[in-house]
Amino acid sequence: MARRESRHVPYDEAQNDAHAAFWADPSARSRRRGRRRDAEKARPRQTPRPAARQGVRDEPRRDAPPWRDPWQEPRPEPRSEPWPEPRPEPGRPVRQRPRQQPRQRSPRETVRDEPLTVLPWDVPFDAREWGASAPDARRAAPRAERPERPEPPPRRPEPPRAPARRRPPARRPHGPADRLGTGALVLSIMVGLGLLAVVERTLLEGGPIGGTDTVGAQGRAERSRPRATRPAEDPPRTAPARPDRDRGGAPAPAPDVQALTDRVRRITLQERGAAARQKYGAAGTAQPIVGTDRISRDRTWAFGTTAIPVPDDSAALPEVAFFAARWTPRSGWQAALSGTSGFGALLTRMPPALMSADEARALNRHATVTAEQAAAAVNGARAGDGLVLPWRVGATWSMGAVPTRNSPRPLGSLTFWGGDGTVTAAGDGRLYRFCSAGGGGLVLLVHPSGLATTYYRMRDVVRVRPGSLVRRGEPLGRTGTQRPCGGAPASRPDVQFGLRRGADDVPFEGARLGGWTFRERAAPLLGFAERGDIQVLTGGLLANLGLAAGPAGSDGPKGERPEKKPANDKRRQREDPQQ
Amino acid sequence: MKTRSSEDPLLPTWALAVTAFGALIVTVGAVTPPGAALAGGLQRFLSFYAGVFTLLTMTTAVVTGVLASERVLLRIHHRVLFQGVHRAASVLAVTFVVAHLLVKVLGGVAAPVNVVVPGVDPVGLGTLAFQLMLVVAVTGVLRARFALRARPWVWRSLHSVAYLAWPVGIAHGLTAGRAPANWVVLGYVLCMGAVALAVLTRLAVSTRPRRIGHAGEGLTPAPERRPAASRAETAVPEPRATVGDPRGTRVAR
């Protein structure tokens, strides 16, 4: 590496030379202060003024005096000096170290012991000035009056520096401080190389990973959220890498998304197949529908949804699950479904670019919530999520329930239709879509308590990024007859509504939604919604009383709210074109 | 104890070769799937911990930098050691803050504009702290120039920006990102305590008059062989200058 060239000599180098000089000859006087090394090298080897030349003062000396050791020379008597007071003589020069590259010195070039603000080669030797300090000499003999002073040698821009690597070998770093510095340097280089790898991966996979919903500060800002992503204001962001679109004909790296899909299908059938068979009343024949919502840039982490399609003769809600997967070179894809033990571990280790910490928390809560916790969250035993019925508060829709085979639940497939057909979110939560290859699909909202609500058979499903935050009352889609996850065809456009936790469906028994409490009776297989004395059977009309109605069946001023139902009913008749 | 000279090249000669070779290996290796997996893991690790490491190393740098000027309890070789620690910690702090920025921007957690535009929000505070830290780092690298060009006060005032950058960084760490866990808050408190202690020590020392030592003080003087020793030789050029404290040393130019 090139040495840095500079005009000044740093203190430690000069000082170091002073040290070396001192230890080389401790009896020598120190010349450490204010001397540059090369200046010391150029120190005049001045001979004492011979007495024979005392009278010769007319012409300047033109020849450089040859080097003679002043100590070997006979000393003139100080009293014989013609000057009234003895002038200081330059001291004995510091012993010179062998110079690697001897400098060509002009014969004129002699240096006086003078302040170094005057460069040595600016002052030619003048015997008349011997013993006087340089400014005095200049004053005594101005330039104009100096006889035939020749041109000074061209001023060098850079004084000749001592060649590199002049330091004694003891200067090699060996102290603990140097080891620390080296260690820091090594660590820095390693971090830099790691950053290089990170940057390279990012560039290879197409620019910075923008567009997660965690741009900006998460922590404190999070509390002022949830910020709703309205479909009107939030155009669909760049779709996460979809296996079928994104990978096209690209040369497949080892983490293969098709292999991931196969693996998730197998796991889904293993872990959810039995539950699906019981729910559907028959074994599904189709393969599970796997959607890889997100995949990391290096294709080693993936998150998505899987669903077992419903046979055509069953009206049950599809059996759905989230999956998280990781690819390792040794064992390939490792995937876990929500509700199983490995899911939470994979979620928390997932890259933050793929899944923000709070989303991972919400999903983990959803995956691990027990049946009791879910029931308590929805039946008022605990402060739940404040769920309402999935349409505009104040409007009245019809409630239906298709009886399913082999299902002990009369409200196992609860459907609603009516109003303007706009299905709204039952509560705040994060939105995910299943079987969403065609853009629609089953919508699942994961609420803060971990409970989720599902909305099926909708058309015009809102196009937001999976995992976006949705507020209560925001539109999710319109009642429809779509069956992306299979199922029996519906006789009218409706929305199939359900409660869900990570591992299983949550029964409607005791659930309080929009001021109503849902009941399921087994003795006569019967499901209904009740509020106070009013009971609405399936097929009846249900007004969404919202949160203001308070808990269902409560006394107090809200007790007569159900009496308003006829009024709502009339309005419904007015505004519902489908009825 | 010898320490690294400020005239030494900034990087040892082997560092460049090692870096170039490592960069080649990393560039090739990151294309392979295992390398990609490794890079993803590293990115995740750095996005969580680079900021923490920045805080720790910067705290270390501040504390050792303050302590390196302490003259009551510490001997000279202690202080030289502290200077070494100070340099090492500063280098690491700059490394980690760069890693922190890069990973956060690449991860989409911060916008690229956040790197240059400071503000009063948590992320903007981090930007402010980063820029102040840059000033400190640059002055640290150029210390020799400042200190030897008879303008040590410029260097001192610029380097004192560290006293501002550090608390701003602490504020950024506590407000941005995830809500801090209890042990994280405890770590911050410990860092603040360490710096407070070091600054108190420094204040206590700076009120104490400085003992001026001259080089060769303890040595027996050389026998005077020249009775006509000159005044110029006996006069100490700069009374404040010592071996350990070269400020004010005149340098020829």
JSON list of N, CA and C in Angstrom, two decimals, chain A residues 348-369:
[
{"chain": "A", "resi": 348, "resn": "THR", "atom": "N", "xyz": [-41.60, -17.34, 13.95]},
{"chain": "A", "resi": 348, "resn": "THR", "atom": "CA", "xyz": [-40.76, -16.37, 14.65]},
{"chain": "A", "resi": 348, "resn": "THR", "atom": "C", "xyz": [-39.38, -16.28, 14.04]},
{"chain": "A", "resi": 349, "resn": "ARG", "atom": "N", "xyz": [-38.95, -17.32, 13.33]},
{"chain": "A", "resi": 349, "resn": "ARG", "atom": "CA", "xyz": [-37.63, -17.25, 12.74]},
{"chain": "A", "resi": 349, "resn": "ARG", "atom": "C", "xyz": [-37.67, -16.75, 11.32]},
{"chain": "A", "resi": 350, "resn": "MET", "atom": "N", "xyz": [-38.85, -16.43, 10.86]},
{"chain": "A", "resi": 350, "resn": "MET", "atom": "CA", "xyz": [-38.98, -16.01, 9.46]},
{"chain": "A", "resi": 350, "resn": "MET", "atom": "C", "xyz": [-38.35, -14.62, 9.28]},
{"chain": "A", "resi": 351, "resn": "PRO", "atom": "N", "xyz": [-37.77, -14.33, 8.13]},
{"chain": "A", "resi": 351, "resn": "PRO", "atom": "CA", "xyz": [-37.16, -13.01, 7.94]},
{"chain": "A", "resi": 351, "resn": "PRO", "atom": "C", "xyz": [-38.19, -11.91, 8.11]},
{"chain": "A", "resi": 352, "resn": "PRO", "atom": "N", "xyz": [-37.77, -10.82, 8.71]},
{"chain": "A", "resi": 352, "resn": "PRO", "atom": "CA", "xyz": [-38.73, -9.73, 8.93]},
{"chain": "A", "resi": 352, "resn": "PRO", "atom": "C", "xyz": [-39.22, -9.12, 7.63]},
{"chain": "A", "resi": 353, "resn": "ALA", "atom": "N", "xyz": [-38.42, -9.26, 6.57]},
{"chain": "A", "resi": 353, "resn": "ALA", "atom": "CA", "xyz": [-38.91, -8.75, 5.30]},
{"chain": "A", "resi": 353, "resn": "ALA", "atom": "C", "xyz": [-40.10, -9.56, 4.81]},
{"chain": "A", "resi": 354, "resn": "LEU", "atom": "N", "xyz": [-40.14, -10.79, 5.24]},
{"chain": "A", "resi": 354, "resn": "LEU", "atom": "CA", "xyz": [-41.23, -11.67, 4.80]},
{"chain": "A", "resi": 354, "resn": "LEU", "atom": "C", "xyz": [-42.41, -11.54, 5.73]},
{"chain": "A", "resi": 355, "resn": "MET", "atom": "N", "xyz": [-42.14, -11.41, 6.99]},
{"chain": "A", "resi": 355, "resn": "MET", "atom": "CA", "xyz": [-43.23, -11.36, 7.97]},
{"chain": "A", "resi": 355, "resn": "MET", "atom": "C", "xyz": [-42.80, -10.47, 9.11]},
{"chain": "A", "resi": 356, "resn": "SER", "atom": "N", "xyz": [-43.56, -9.40, 9.31]},
{"chain": "A", "resi": 356, "resn": "SER", "atom": "CA", "xyz": [-43.22, -8.50, 10.40]},
{"chain": "A", "resi": 356, "resn": "SER", "atom": "C", "xyz": [-43.50, -9.20, 11.72]},
{"chain": "A", "resi": 357, "resn": "ALA", "atom": "N", "xyz": [-42.88, -8.64, 12.75]},
{"chain": "A", "resi": 357, "resn": "ALA", "atom": "CA", "xyz": [-42.95, -9.30, 14.05]},
{"chain": "A", "resi": 357, "resn": "ALA", "atom": "C", "xyz": [-44.38, -9.35, 14.57]},
{"chain": "A", "resi": 358, "resn": "ASP", "atom": "N", "xyz": [-45.13, -8.27, 14.38]},
{"chain": "A", "resi": 358, "resn": "ASP", "atom": "CA", "xyz": [-46.48, -8.28, 14.95]},
{"chain": "A", "resi": 358, "resn": "ASP", "atom": "C", "xyz": [-47.41, -9.17, 14.13]},
{"chain": "A", "resi": 359, "resn": "GLU", "atom": "N", "xyz": [-47.15, -9.27, 12.85]},
{"chain": "A", "resi": 359, "resn": "GLU", "atom": "CA", "xyz": [-47.97, -10.21, 12.07]},
{"chain": "A", "resi": 359, "resn": "GLU", "atom": "C", "xyz": [-47.69, -11.64, 12.49]},
{"chain": "A", "resi": 360, "resn": "ALA", "atom": "N", "xyz": [-46.40, -11.91, 12.73]},
{"chain": "A", "resi": 360, "resn": "ALA", "atom": "CA", "xyz": [-46.05, -13.26, 13.19]},
{"chain": "A", "resi": 360, "resn": "ALA", "atom": "C", "xyz": [-46.72, -13.54, 14.53]},
{"chain": "A", "resi": 361, "resn": "ARG", "atom": "N", "xyz": [-46.76, -12.53, 15.38]},
{"chain": "A", "resi": 361, "resn": "ARG", "atom": "CA", "xyz": [-47.43, -12.73, 16.68]},
{"chain": "A", "resi": 361, "resn": "ARG", "atom": "C", "xyz": [-48.91, -13.03, 16.48]},
{"chain": "A", "resi": 362, "resn": "ALA", "atom": "N", "xyz": [-49.56, -12.26, 15.62]},
{"chain": "A", "resi": 362, "resn": "ALA", "atom": "CA", "xyz": [-50.99, -12.45, 15.41]},
{"chain": "A", "resi": 362, "resn": "ALA", "atom": "C", "xyz": [-51.26, -13.84, 14.84]},
{"chain": "A", "resi": 363, "resn": "LEU", "atom": "N", "xyz": [-50.45, -14.24, 13.88]},
{"chain": "A", "resi": 363, "resn": "LEU", "atom": "CA", "xyz": [-50.68, -15.55, 13.27]},
{"chain": "A", "resi": 363, "resn": "LEU", "atom": "C", "xyz": [-50.39, -16.66, 14.27]},
{"chain": "A", "resi": 364, "resn": "ASN", "atom": "N", "xyz": [-49.37, -16.45, 15.08]},
{"chain": "A", "resi": 364, "resn": "ASN", "atom": "CA", "xyz": [-49.05, -17.46, 16.07]},
{"chain": "A", "resi": 364, "resn": "ASN", "atom": "C", "xyz": [-50.18, -17.59, 17.09]},
{"chain": "A", "resi": 365, "resn": "ARG", "atom": "N", "xyz": [-50.75, -16.46, 17.47]},
{"chain": "A", "resi": 365, "resn": "ARG", "atom": "CA", "xyz": [-51.88, -16.51, 18.40]},
{"chain": "A", "resi": 365, "resn": "ARG", "atom": "C", "xyz": [-53.03, -17.26, 17.74]},
{"chain": "A", "resi": 366, "resn": "HIS", "atom": "N", "xyz": [-53.26, -16.95, 16.50]},
{"chain": "A", "resi": 366, "resn": "HIS", "atom": "CA", "xyz": [-54.35, -17.63, 15.79]},
{"chain": "A", "resi": 366, "resn": "HIS", "atom": "C", "xyz": [-54.08, -19.12, 15.73]},
{"chain": "A", "resi": 367, "resn": "ALA", "atom": "N", "xyz": [-52.85, -19.50, 15.54]},
{"chain": "A", "resi": 367, "resn": "ALA", "atom": "CA", "xyz": [-52.55, -20.92, 15.38]},
{"chain": "A", "resi": 367, "resn": "ALA", "atom": "C", "xyz": [-52.62, -21.66, 16.70]},
{"chain": "A", "resi": 368, "resn": "THR", "atom": "N", "xyz": [-52.36, -20.97, 17.78]},
{"chain": "A", "resi": 368, "resn": "THR", "atom": "CA", "xyz": [-52.26, -21.69, 19.05]},
{"chain": "A", "resi": 368, "resn": "THR", "atom": "C", "xyz": [-53.46, -21.49, 19.95]},
{"chain": "A", "resi": 369, "resn": "VAL", "atom": "N", "xyz": [-54.42, -20.69, 19.55]},
{"chain": "A", "resi": 369, "resn": "VAL", "atom": "CA", "xyz": [-55.55, -20.44, 20.45]},
{"chain": "A", "resi": 369, "resn": "VAL", "atom": "C", "xyz": [-56.34, -21.74, 20.61]}
]
